[in-house]
Tab-separated table of C-alpha atoms and ligand atoms in Angstrom:
chain	number	residue	atom	x	y	z
E	1312	UNK	CA	-31.029	-12.187	-1.651
E	1313	UNK	CA	-30.276	-8.674	-0.504
E	1314	UNK	CA	-32.834	-6.059	0.269
E	1315	UNK	CA	-33.001	-2.449	-0.801
E	1316	UNK	CA	-31.590	-0.129	1.803
E	1317	UNK	CA	-34.241	1.978	3.439
E	1318	UNK	CA	-34.629	3.951	6.594
E	1319	UNK	CA	-36.954	2.014	8.862
E	1320	UNK	CA	-40.257	3.614	9.877
E	1321	UNK	CA	-39.066	4.982	13.229
E	1322	UNK	CA	-35.883	6.325	11.706
E	1323	UNK	CA	-33.830	4.855	14.510
E	1324	UNK	CA	-32.583	1.712	12.818
E	1325	UNK	CA	-34.131	-0.585	15.418
E	1326	UNK	CA	-37.215	-1.613	13.474
E	1327	UNK	CA	-35.252	-3.674	10.968
E	1328	UNK	CA	-32.382	-4.560	13.325
E	1329	UNK	CA	-31.276	-8.167	13.043
E	1330	UNK	CA	-30.520	-10.237	16.148
E	1331	UNK	CA	-26.742	-10.578	16.610
E	1332	UNK	CA	-26.732	-14.365	16.253
E	1333	UNK	CA	-28.475	-14.115	12.864
E	1334	UNK	CA	-26.169	-11.265	11.772
E	1335	UNK	CA	-23.080	-13.339	12.621
E	1336	UNK	CA	-24.348	-16.226	10.492
E	1337	UNK	CA	-25.166	-13.810	7.656
E	1338	UNK	CA	-21.660	-12.316	7.920
E	1339	UNK	CA	-20.025	-15.739	7.689
E	1340	UNK	CA	-22.091	-16.547	4.580
E	1341	UNK	CA	-21.804	-13.150	2.883
E	1342	UNK	CA	-18.733	-13.779	0.762
E	1343	UNK	CA	-17.356	-16.359	-1.632
E	1344	UNK	CA	-13.584	-16.935	-1.526
E	1345	UNK	CA	-11.564	-14.743	-3.877
E	1346	UNK	CA	-10.228	-16.517	-6.952
E	1347	UNK	CA	-6.536	-16.205	-7.707
E	1348	UNK	CA	-3.695	-18.229	-6.257
E	1349	UNK	CA	0.022	-17.881	-5.701
E	1350	UNK	CA	2.808	-20.169	-4.587
E	1351	UNK	CA	4.789	-19.004	-1.582
E	1352	UNK	CA	7.877	-20.269	0.238
E	1353	UNK	CA	6.585	-22.067	3.336
E	1354	UNK	CA	8.268	-19.628	5.721
E	1355	UNK	CA	6.431	-16.690	4.131
E	1356	UNK	CA	2.980	-18.247	4.289
E	1357	UNK	CA	1.988	-17.220	7.822
E	1358	UNK	CA	-1.604	-15.974	7.924
E	1359	UNK	CA	-2.338	-17.022	4.349
E	1360	UNK	CA	-5.024	-19.529	3.406
E	1361	UNK	CA	-4.176	-22.765	1.606
E	1362	UNK	CA	-5.717	-23.058	-1.856
E	1363	UNK	CA	-4.811	-26.736	-2.063
E	1364	UNK	CA	-4.250	-29.408	0.565
E	1365	UNK	CA	-0.667	-30.134	1.631
E	1366	UNK	CA	0.358	-33.785	1.138
E	1367	UNK	CA	3.377	-35.203	2.971
E	1368	UNK	CA	6.386	-35.588	0.676
E	1369	UNK	CA	7.651	-38.449	2.865
E	1370	UNK	CA	7.169	-40.350	6.092
E	1371	UNK	CA	7.427	-38.567	9.428
E	1372	UNK	CA	9.671	-39.717	11.048
E	1373	UNK	CA	11.571	-40.445	7.861
E	1374	UNK	CA	13.361	-43.489	9.348
E	1375	UNK	CA	13.240	-45.448	12.598
E	1376	UNK	CA	15.271	-43.403	15.056
E	1377	UNK	CA	16.298	-43.533	18.682
E	1378	UNK	CA	14.300	-41.312	21.059
E	1379	UNK	CA	17.022	-41.528	23.748
E	1380	UNK	CA	20.754	-41.555	24.269
E	1381	UNK	CA	21.546	-45.205	25.131
E	1382	UNK	CA	22.061	-48.603	23.541
E	1383	UNK	CA	20.262	-50.305	20.676
E	1384	UNK	CA	19.846	-54.051	21.202
E	1385	UNK	CA	17.897	-57.004	19.969
E	1386	UNK	CA	15.944	-57.465	23.169
E	1387	UNK	CA	14.070	-60.554	22.082
E	1388	UNK	CA	16.851	-63.143	22.045
E	1389	UNK	CA	18.653	-61.392	24.871
E	1390	UNK	CA	15.906	-62.140	27.356
E	1391	UNK	CA	15.845	-65.814	26.391
E	1392	UNK	CA	19.543	-66.419	27.052
E	1393	UNK	CA	19.576	-64.097	30.075
E	1394	UNK	CA	22.794	-62.366	29.069
E	1395	UNK	CA	22.676	-58.728	30.104
E	1396	UNK	CA	26.347	-57.899	29.510
E	1397	UNK	CA	27.065	-57.157	25.850
E	1398	UNK	CA	29.951	-56.055	23.676
E	1399	UNK	CA	29.467	-52.666	21.975
E	1400	UNK	CA	29.825	-53.336	18.247
E	1401	UNK	CA	29.257	-49.842	16.779
E	1402	UNK	CA	28.622	-46.210	17.689
E	1403	UNK	CA	25.771	-44.418	15.848
E	1404	UNK	CA	25.351	-40.653	16.043
E	1405	UNK	CA	22.492	-38.567	14.582
E	1406	UNK	CA	23.095	-38.034	10.872
E	1407	UNK	CA	25.210	-41.220	10.511
E	1408	UNK	CA	24.328	-44.420	8.683
E	1409	UNK	CA	23.972	-47.543	10.833
E	1410	UNK	CA	25.403	-50.977	9.951
E	1411	UNK	CA	23.222	-54.009	10.753
E	1412	UNK	CA	23.495	-54.955	14.435
E	1413	UNK	CA	25.877	-57.864	15.019
E	1414	UNK	CA	23.959	-60.658	16.784
E	1415	UNK	CA	24.406	-60.644	20.560
E	1416	UNK	CA	25.909	-57.133	20.707
E	1417	UNK	CA	24.728	-53.617	21.543
E	1418	UNK	CA	25.148	-50.430	19.498
E	1419	UNK	CA	25.961	-47.217	21.335
E	1420	UNK	CA	23.286	-44.836	19.982
E	1421	UNK	CA	22.245	-41.199	20.409
E	1422	UNK	CA	18.910	-39.381	20.160
E	1423	UNK	CA	17.822	-38.987	16.536
E	1424	UNK	CA	20.287	-41.600	15.197
E	1425	UNK	CA	18.976	-44.385	12.923
E	1426	UNK	CA	18.146	-47.726	14.545
E	1427	UNK	CA	20.438	-50.437	13.101
E	1428	UNK	CA	18.772	-53.261	11.232
E	1429	UNK	CA	18.131	-56.142	13.639
E	1430	UNK	CA	17.704	-53.951	16.755
E	1431	UNK	CA	14.255	-53.737	18.321
E	1432	UNK	CA	14.744	-51.714	21.514
E	1433	UNK	CA	16.767	-48.819	22.887
E	1434	UNK	CA	17.842	-48.943	26.554
E	1435	UNK	CA	18.402	-45.501	28.124
E	1436	UNK	CA	21.982	-44.996	29.260
E	1437	UNK	CA	20.672	-44.187	32.762
E	1438	UNK	CA	19.724	-47.889	33.026
E	1439	UNK	CA	23.147	-49.199	32.018
E	1440	UNK	CA	26.758	-49.359	33.220
E	1441	UNK	CA	29.194	-49.049	30.348
E	1442	UNK	CA	32.628	-48.237	29.029
E	1443	UNK	CA	33.796	-48.006	25.409
E	1444	UNK	CA	33.780	-51.784	24.921
E	1445	UNK	CA	30.951	-53.280	26.966
E	1446	UNK	CA	27.584	-52.443	28.480
E	1447	UNK	CA	25.666	-54.086	31.341
E	1448	UNK	CA	21.948	-53.449	31.730
E	1449	UNK	CA	20.324	-53.135	35.143
E	1450	UNK	CA	16.867	-53.799	33.752
E	1451	UNK	CA	15.341	-54.099	30.296
E	1452	UNK	CA	12.419	-52.013	29.018
E	1453	UNK	CA	9.615	-53.619	26.984
E	1454	UNK	CA	10.511	-54.598	23.419
E	1455	UNK	CA	10.193	-51.598	21.058
E	1456	UNK	CA	10.896	-49.001	23.737
E	1457	UNK	CA	12.482	-45.657	22.859
E	1458	UNK	CA	12.180	-46.079	19.099
E	1459	UNK	CA	10.371	-43.566	16.879
E	1460	UNK	CA	9.114	-45.654	13.993
E	1461	UNK	CA	9.169	-44.488	10.362
E	1462	UNK	CA	5.825	-42.955	9.371
E	1463	UNK	CA	4.299	-43.362	12.834
E	1464	UNK	CA	3.248	-39.682	12.880
E	1465	UNK	CA	2.558	-39.051	9.178
E	1466	UNK	CA	2.647	-41.468	6.238
E	1467	UNK	CA	4.084	-40.340	2.879
E	1468	UNK	CA	1.293	-38.934	0.683
E	1469	UNK	CA	-1.045	-38.324	3.619
E	1470	UNK	CA	-2.962	-35.001	3.716
E	1471	UNK	CA	-1.411	-33.029	6.542
E	1472	UNK	CA	-3.154	-29.676	5.986
E	1473	UNK	CA	-6.554	-29.232	4.363
E	1474	UNK	CA	-7.391	-26.575	1.763
E	1475	UNK	CA	-8.765	-23.578	3.657
E	1476	UNK	CA	-6.269	-23.905	6.512
E	1477	UNK	CA	-5.032	-20.519	7.682
E	1478	UNK	CA	-1.299	-20.941	8.074
E	1479	UNK	CA	0.102	-20.634	11.575
E	1480	UNK	CA	3.549	-21.374	12.978
E	1481	UNK	CA	2.213	-24.833	13.961
E	1482	UNK	CA	0.895	-25.540	10.460
E	1483	UNK	CA	4.212	-24.380	8.974
E	1484	UNK	CA	6.065	-26.711	11.361
E	1485	UNK	CA	3.972	-29.736	10.377
E	1486	UNK	CA	4.391	-29.005	6.648
E	1487	UNK	CA	8.163	-28.569	7.058
E	1488	UNK	CA	8.421	-31.867	8.959
E	1489	UNK	CA	6.668	-33.525	6.004
E	1490	UNK	CA	9.262	-32.145	3.574
E	1491	UNK	CA	7.218	-29.283	2.109
E	1492	UNK	CA	8.965	-26.040	1.148
E	1493	UNK	CA	6.312	-24.232	-0.928
E	1494	UNK	CA	2.553	-23.920	-0.558
E	1495	UNK	CA	-0.261	-22.802	-2.843
E	1496	UNK	CA	-2.338	-20.061	-1.202
E	1497	UNK	CA	-5.207	-17.835	-2.212
E	1498	UNK	CA	-4.255	-14.278	-3.008
E	1499	UNK	CA	-4.778	-11.766	-0.229
E	1500	UNK	CA	-8.174	-10.145	0.127
E	1501	UNK	CA	-8.046	-6.597	-1.297
E	1502	UNK	CA	-9.682	-4.064	0.953
E	1503	UNK	CA	-10.647	-0.423	0.421
E	1504	UNK	CA	-11.021	1.540	3.647
E	1505	UNK	CA	-13.080	4.726	3.394
E	1506	UNK	CA	-13.434	6.961	6.427
E	1507	UNK	CA	-15.991	9.735	6.555
E	1508	UNK	CA	-16.700	12.771	8.725
E	1509	UNK	CA	-15.522	16.294	7.879
E	1510	UNK	CA	-14.650	16.736	11.577
E	1511	UNK	CA	-12.219	13.822	11.466
E	1512	UNK	CA	-8.544	14.732	10.850
E	1513	UNK	CA	-5.448	12.506	10.798
E	1514	UNK	CA	-4.065	12.134	14.336
E	1515	UNK	CA	-1.256	14.647	14.849
E	1516	UNK	CA	-2.926	17.366	12.741
E	1517	UNK	CA	-3.504	20.829	14.153
E	1518	UNK	CA	-7.188	20.666	14.980
E	1519	UNK	CA	-9.620	23.514	14.502
E	1520	UNK	CA	-12.635	23.905	16.796
E	1521	UNK	CA	-14.973	20.943	16.410
E	1522	UNK	CA	-12.388	18.676	14.793
E	1523	UNK	CA	-11.265	15.345	16.249
E	1524	UNK	CA	-8.455	12.829	15.721
E	1525	UNK	CA	-9.061	9.988	13.284
E	1526	UNK	CA	-9.087	6.799	15.339
E	1527	UNK	CA	-10.724	4.395	12.923
E	1528	UNK	CA	-8.239	4.612	10.038
E	1529	UNK	CA	-5.176	3.496	12.019
E	1530	UNK	CA	-7.209	1.041	14.125
E	1531	UNK	CA	-8.863	-0.650	11.150
E	1532	UNK	CA	-5.634	-0.607	9.109
E	1533	UNK	CA	-3.940	-2.469	11.975
E	1534	UNK	CA	-6.763	-5.001	12.298
E	1535	UNK	CA	-6.763	-5.626	8.539
E	1536	UNK	CA	-2.998	-6.135	8.415
E	1537	UNK	CA	-3.166	-8.491	11.396
E	1538	UNK	CA	-5.756	-10.564	9.596
E	1539	UNK	CA	-3.867	-10.933	6.340
E	1540	UNK	CA	-5.795	-8.430	4.210
E	1541	UNK	CA	-4.131	-6.164	1.649
E	1542	UNK	CA	-5.122	-2.519	1.988
E	1543	UNK	CA	-5.337	-1.373	-1.651
E	1544	UNK	CA	-7.088	1.938	-1.068
E	1545	UNK	CA	-7.466	4.220	1.903
E	1546	UNK	CA	-9.270	7.510	1.567
E	1547	UNK	CA	-10.860	10.090	3.762
E	1548	UNK	CA	-14.102	10.991	2.002
E	1549	UNK	CA	-15.693	14.439	2.192
E	1550	UNK	CA	-19.228	14.646	3.593
E	1551	UNK	CA	-21.044	15.007	0.274
E	1552	UNK	CA	-23.039	12.444	-1.638
E	1553	UNK	CA	-20.956	13.030	-4.761
E	1554	UNK	CA	-17.659	12.452	-2.912
E	1555	UNK	CA	-19.022	9.259	-1.350
E	1556	UNK	CA	-20.148	7.921	-4.718
E	1557	UNK	CA	-16.850	8.826	-6.390
E	1558	UNK	CA	-14.840	7.082	-3.662
E	1559	UNK	CA	-17.065	3.998	-3.724
E	1560	UNK	CA	-16.744	3.807	-7.523
E	1561	UNK	CA	-12.926	3.858	-7.280
E	1562	UNK	CA	-13.037	1.306	-4.443
E	1563	UNK	CA	-15.215	-1.011	-6.539
E	1564	UNK	CA	-12.561	-1.122	-9.246
E	1565	UNK	CA	-9.860	-2.296	-6.847
E	1566	UNK	CA	-11.326	-4.097	-3.850
E	1567	UNK	CA	-13.026	-7.348	-2.893
E	1568	UNK	CA	-14.200	-5.715	0.305
E	1569	UNK	CA	-15.150	-2.096	0.935
E	1570	UNK	CA	-15.123	-1.041	4.570
E	1571	UNK	CA	-16.637	2.337	5.317
E	1572	UNK	CA	-16.459	4.097	8.647
E	1573	UNK	CA	-19.229	6.463	9.685
E	1574	UNK	CA	-22.134	8.004	7.852
E	1575	UNK	CA	-24.439	4.990	8.280
E	1576	UNK	CA	-26.759	6.633	10.798
E	1577	UNK	CA	-29.828	8.691	9.991
E	1578	UNK	CA	-28.494	12.267	10.166
E	1579	UNK	CA	-28.604	14.634	7.203
E	1580	UNK	CA	-24.810	14.578	7.054
E	1581	UNK	CA	-24.745	10.757	6.962
E	1582	UNK	CA	-24.394	10.126	3.224
E	1583	UNK	CA	-23.147	6.550	3.167
E	1584	UNK	CA	-26.544	4.879	3.097
E	1585	UNK	CA	-27.771	7.207	0.330
E	1586	UNK	CA	-24.569	6.687	-1.669
E	1587	UNK	CA	-24.622	2.904	-1.552
E	1588	UNK	CA	-28.333	2.906	-2.245
E	1589	UNK	CA	-27.776	5.028	-5.364
E	1590	UNK	CA	-25.165	2.476	-6.435
E	1591	UNK	CA	-27.658	-0.381	-6.156
E	1592	UNK	CA	-26.291	-1.968	-2.976
E	1593	UNK	CA	-27.858	-5.246	-1.882
E	1594	UNK	CA	-28.136	-5.219	1.879
E	1595	UNK	CA	-28.072	-8.446	3.860
E	1596	UNK	CA	-27.793	-7.027	7.386
E	1597	UNK	CA	-29.498	-3.599	7.642
E	1598	UNK	CA	-28.574	-3.050	11.311
E	1599	UNK	CA	-27.999	-5.168	14.396
E	1600	UNK	CA	-29.943	-5.233	17.660
E	1601	UNK	CA	-26.835	-4.753	19.758
E	1602	UNK	CA	-25.666	-2.008	22.100
E	1603	UNK	CA	-23.426	-0.397	20.906
E	1604	UNK	CA	-22.995	-0.943	17.146
E	1605	UNK	CA	-26.622	-0.792	16.070
E	1606	UNK	CA	-26.205	0.925	12.669
E	1607	UNK	CA	-23.651	-1.506	11.180
E	1608	UNK	CA	-24.677	-2.596	7.695
E	1609	UNK	CA	-23.492	-5.554	5.614
E	1610	UNK	CA	-24.147	-6.266	1.988
E	1611	UNK	CA	-22.784	-6.033	-1.528
E	1612	UNK	CA	-22.071	-3.140	-3.857
E	1613	UNK	CA	-21.573	-4.606	-7.314
E	1614	UNK	CA	-19.274	-7.615	-6.897
E	1615	UNK	CA	-17.674	-6.284	-3.729
E	1616	UNK	CA	-18.732	-6.968	-0.162
E	1617	UNK	CA	-19.508	-3.881	1.866
E	1618	UNK	CA	-19.251	-3.440	5.617
E	1619	UNK	CA	-20.674	-0.109	6.760
E	1620	UNK	CA	-19.186	0.427	10.208
E	1621	UNK	CA	-20.515	3.048	12.593
E	1622	UNK	CA	-18.207	6.010	13.087
E	1623	UNK	CA	-17.912	5.652	16.861
E	1624	UNK	CA	-14.539	3.915	17.340
E	1625	UNK	CA	-15.560	1.417	20.023
E	1626	UNK	CA	-18.574	0.432	17.931
E	1627	UNK	CA	-16.425	0.139	14.817
E	1628	UNK	CA	-13.912	-2.047	16.691
E	1629	UNK	CA	-16.475	-4.446	18.168
E	1630	UNK	CA	-18.396	-4.651	14.903
E	1631	UNK	CA	-15.264	-5.447	12.971
E	1632	UNK	CA	-14.466	-8.308	15.356
E	1633	UNK	CA	-17.985	-9.747	15.459
E	1634	UNK	CA	-19.055	-9.263	11.846
E	1635	UNK	CA	-16.073	-8.009	9.839
E	1636	UNK	CA	-13.766	-10.930	10.592
E	1637	UNK	CA	-16.297	-13.561	9.423
E	1638	UNK	CA	-16.695	-11.640	6.137
E	1639	UNK	CA	-12.925	-11.431	5.739
E	1640	UNK	CA	-12.602	-15.150	6.510
E	1641	UNK	CA	-15.230	-15.941	3.858
E	1642	UNK	CA	-13.377	-13.891	1.239
E	1643	UNK	CA	-10.000	-15.370	2.146
E	1644	UNK	CA	-11.334	-18.927	1.857
E	1645	UNK	CA	-10.580	-19.689	5.517
E	1646	UNK	CA	-12.950	-21.721	7.589
E	1647	UNK	CA	-14.890	-19.292	9.783
E	1648	UNK	CA	-14.179	-19.789	13.451
E	1649	UNK	CA	-16.485	-19.124	16.344
E	1650	UNK	CA	-14.221	-17.771	19.057
E	1651	UNK	CA	-16.928	-17.593	21.701
E	1652	UNK	CA	-16.158	-19.442	24.910
E	1653	UNK	CA	-18.958	-20.352	27.278
E	1654	UNK	CA	-17.657	-19.373	30.728
E	1655	UNK	CA	-19.029	-18.186	34.077
E	1656	UNK	CA	-19.517	-14.617	35.277
E	1657	UNK	CA	-17.275	-13.573	38.189
E	1658	UNK	CA	-19.548	-10.650	39.120
E	1659	UNK	CA	-23.232	-9.782	39.093
E	1660	UNK	CA	-24.624	-7.470	36.416
E	1661	UNK	CA	-27.939	-5.664	36.748
E	1662	UNK	CA	-29.188	-3.678	33.751
E	1663	UNK	CA	-32.299	-2.662	31.888
E	1664	UNK	CA	-33.113	-5.114	29.115
E	1665	UNK	CA	-34.113	-4.390	25.533
E	1666	UNK	CA	-31.076	-4.857	23.366
E	1667	UNK	CA	-28.285	-7.362	23.534
E	1668	UNK	CA	-25.222	-5.592	24.893
E	1669	UNK	CA	-21.464	-5.876	24.422
E	1670	UNK	CA	-19.353	-5.199	27.501
E	1671	UNK	CA	-15.614	-5.403	28.034
E	1672	UNK	CA	-14.538	-8.362	30.173
E	1673	UNK	CA	-11.400	-9.886	31.658
E	1674	UNK	CA	-10.716	-13.578	31.874
E	1675	UNK	CA	-9.259	-15.213	34.996
E	1676	UNK	CA	-7.526	-18.274	33.556
E	1677	UNK	CA	-7.283	-20.097	36.875
E	1678	UNK	CA	-10.993	-20.033	37.684
E	1679	UNK	CA	-12.074	-19.667	34.028
E	1680	UNK	CA	-14.466	-16.904	35.056
E	1681	UNK	CA	-14.916	-13.489	33.466
E	1682	UNK	CA	-15.208	-10.172	35.254
E	1683	UNK	CA	-17.664	-8.057	33.263
E	1684	UNK	CA	-17.189	-4.281	33.052
E	1685	UNK	CA	-19.836	-1.570	33.045
E	1686	UNK	CA	-21.716	-0.201	30.053
E	1687	UNK	CA	-19.275	1.460	27.699
E	1688	UNK	CA	-19.568	4.643	25.686
E	1689	UNK	CA	-19.487	3.740	22.009
E	1690	UNK	CA	-16.882	6.419	21.324
E	1691	UNK	CA	-14.399	5.441	24.066
E	1692	UNK	CA	-11.610	2.995	23.446
E	1693	UNK	CA	-9.701	3.266	26.754
E	1694	UNK	CA	-12.036	0.904	28.710
E	1695	UNK	CA	-11.035	-1.820	26.238
E	1696	UNK	CA	-7.316	-1.423	26.854
E	1697	UNK	CA	-7.127	-3.750	29.845
E	1698	UNK	CA	-9.952	-6.055	28.777
E	1699	UNK	CA	-8.983	-9.434	27.352
E	1700	UNK	CA	-12.216	-9.589	25.410
E	1701	UNK	CA	-15.897	-8.854	25.624
E	1702	UNK	CA	-19.101	-10.588	26.561
E	1703	UNK	CA	-22.489	-10.440	24.910
E	1704	UNK	CA	-25.369	-10.066	27.355
E	1705	UNK	CA	-28.587	-11.343	25.706
E	1706	UNK	CA	-31.435	-8.874	25.103
E	1707	UNK	CA	-33.838	-10.346	27.681
E	1708	UNK	CA	-31.336	-10.579	30.557
E	1709	UNK	CA	-31.786	-7.929	33.274
E	1710	UNK	CA	-29.843	-9.685	36.037
E	1711	UNK	CA	-26.815	-11.795	35.309
E	1712	UNK	CA	-25.858	-13.371	38.631
E	1713	UNK	CA	-22.321	-14.334	39.613
E	1714	UNK	CA	-21.675	-17.852	38.296
E	1715	UNK	CA	-24.137	-17.506	35.399
E	1716	UNK	CA	-22.953	-18.774	31.998
E	1717	UNK	CA	-21.723	-16.028	29.637
E	1718	UNK	CA	-20.331	-15.988	26.106
E	1719	UNK	CA	-16.800	-14.560	26.241
E	1720	UNK	CA	-15.142	-13.413	23.007
E	1721	UNK	CA	-11.389	-13.031	23.499
E	1722	UNK	CA	-9.827	-10.177	21.544
E	1723	UNK	CA	-7.527	-11.725	18.920
E	1724	UNK	CA	-3.759	-11.388	19.351
E	1725	UNK	CA	-2.816	-7.843	18.379
E	1726	UNK	CA	-6.395	-6.492	18.447
N	2050	LIG	N1	-30.963	10.343	15.615
N	2050	LIG	C1	-30.093	9.357	15.723
N	2050	LIG	N2	-28.800	9.643	15.859
N	2050	LIG	C2	-27.902	8.657	15.987
N	2050	LIG	C3	-28.326	7.307	16.010
N	2050	LIG	C4	-29.695	7.032	15.836
N	2050	LIG	O1	-30.123	5.878	15.826
N	2050	LIG	N3	-30.538	8.087	15.684
N	2050	LIG	N4	-27.406	6.339	16.228
N	2050	LIG	C5	-26.237	6.728	16.959
N	2050	LIG	C6	-25.281	5.675	16.958
N	2050	LIG	S1	-25.594	4.394	17.998
N	2050	LIG	C7	-24.135	5.716	16.250
N	2050	LIG	S2	-22.986	4.472	16.361
N	2050	LIG	C8	-23.827	6.800	15.373
N	2050	LIG	C9	-23.428	6.195	14.060
N	2050	LIG	O2	-23.303	7.180	13.198
N	2050	LIG	P1	-22.476	7.085	11.890
N	2050	LIG	O3	-22.071	5.705	11.571
N	2050	LIG	O4	-23.229	7.799	10.863
N	2050	LIG	O5	-21.147	7.776	12.307
N	2050	LIG	P2	-20.827	9.300	12.373
N	2050	LIG	O6	-22.051	10.067	12.683
N	2050	LIG	O7	-20.089	9.622	11.181
N	2050	LIG	O8	-19.890	9.279	13.647
N	2050	LIG	C10	-20.318	8.910	14.921
N	2050	LIG	C11	-19.333	9.466	15.925
N	2050	LIG	O9	-18.052	8.893	15.708
N	2050	LIG	C12	-17.083	9.911	15.449
N	2050	LIG	N5	-16.183	9.413	14.401
N	2050	LIG	C13	-16.518	9.169	13.133
N	2050	LIG	N6	-15.465	8.727	12.446
N	2050	LIG	C14	-14.432	8.685	13.307
N	2050	LIG	C15	-13.067	8.334	13.192
N	2050	LIG	N7	-12.552	7.899	12.023
N	2050	LIG	N8	-12.278	8.405	14.275
N	2050	LIG	C16	-12.795	8.859	15.455
N	2050	LIG	N9	-14.098	9.180	15.628
N	2050	LIG	C17	-14.893	9.128	14.577
N	2050	LIG	C18	-17.881	11.096	14.971
N	2050	LIG	O10	-17.222	12.291	15.192
N	2050	LIG	C19	-19.142	10.947	15.804
N	2050	LIG	O11	-18.937	11.492	17.096
N	2050	LIG	O12	-24.917	7.651	15.193
N	2050	LIG	C20	-25.597	8.001	16.406
N	2050	LIG	N10	-26.586	8.970	16.133
N	2051	LIG	O1	-24.625	1.877	17.664
N	2051	LIG	MO1	-23.664	3.207	18.249
N	2051	LIG	O2	-22.443	2.160	17.750
N	2051	LIG	O3	-24.132	2.692	19.931
N	2051	LIG	O4	-22.499	4.234	19.088
């Protein structure tokens, strides 16, 4: 499947660059889900991926219950005899048991309380005049009104969450309503994060001339944690082939996914390509025809997936969102989602064509249009701070007029 990693003839990475669309499909198909499951308390399952479907332990609602504060009656016979003034025969609060409704009477009832046997309708108290003994109705709602019927939302035994569902607060709520307290999930994806570049030092270090702060390690660690991955190894690798190979060998022993930052370009100090090649890497995406992020590489080293991110932080960030997340989703067993929204441009963009281009963009929710920013420097993160996402401008587009359709990719929560 994979191809041997080679420098392309021009040495610039463009010759073998894959169109973005194709690279995104390849990324989503790169990995098989990790094997290994665990059972978790429902409340601790947020972000995890279900290994098995969740079946409802009981009906939802569990019993027929009142949806309003009011009076439970048997509306049917009442209409026939035309009597709208009834004795109140019992008072039913939420959590209580109801006795069968005495014929020709009303039960005082509250929201969430069980409907007494024999009653078929609840009249809201706003439509009644009442004291402790009797109630008079001003008008009657249709038969069956204001009753939540047993099992009308979910039937006992029904599948409420499919295997592969990534647990959210909403999924947890539905499972809890169906009486579930534990779920079977796949184990977390184990990730090794290797950063390269002898000039790169941990942020906060005293920097010598030529040294810079490490942006990618904290940024990628945050993105991985936000997406449910387990960081099992994090190492800053020296710029030698031997150090790269040693780090990759350790990573292989521990990780399902190896993410490397930097060293994938063509310079003499870029050892990542040579190192993975020496380790027999199978490359699926050699580079991507996208500005920035061209040199990103996807493939396998041994049994592990490998994402070779460019060192430039903005490129590494965008690449992780576009191609890294689909790989992570594949490994975690989650259904891959396409977050792209087809919206309209709020401004006109004129540019020289050639490569597809990522630009920061902001969404106006009222008009559902996106304001597209200027070309960004692949090393600068600040222009992304206020952007809600990015757009991809196709390779052949030189003028994107206001109102033209654009693909907007919102940055995920926390990204
Ligand atoms: N002759 C060519 N040179 C370059 C090409 C090319 O096609 N031909 N491509 C350029 C592009 S585009 C990119 S992107 C970079 C990718 O290079 P690498 O992936 O090998 O990354 P590095 O050279 O290691 O770093 C690039 C840049 O980013 C800085 N960096 C690296 N790691 C970090 C980090 N953890 N935190 C902050 N900044 C980091 C590094 O200092 C460099 O400035 O290659 C171009 N060159
Ligand atoms: O491909 Mo690079 O990521 O433009 O800076």
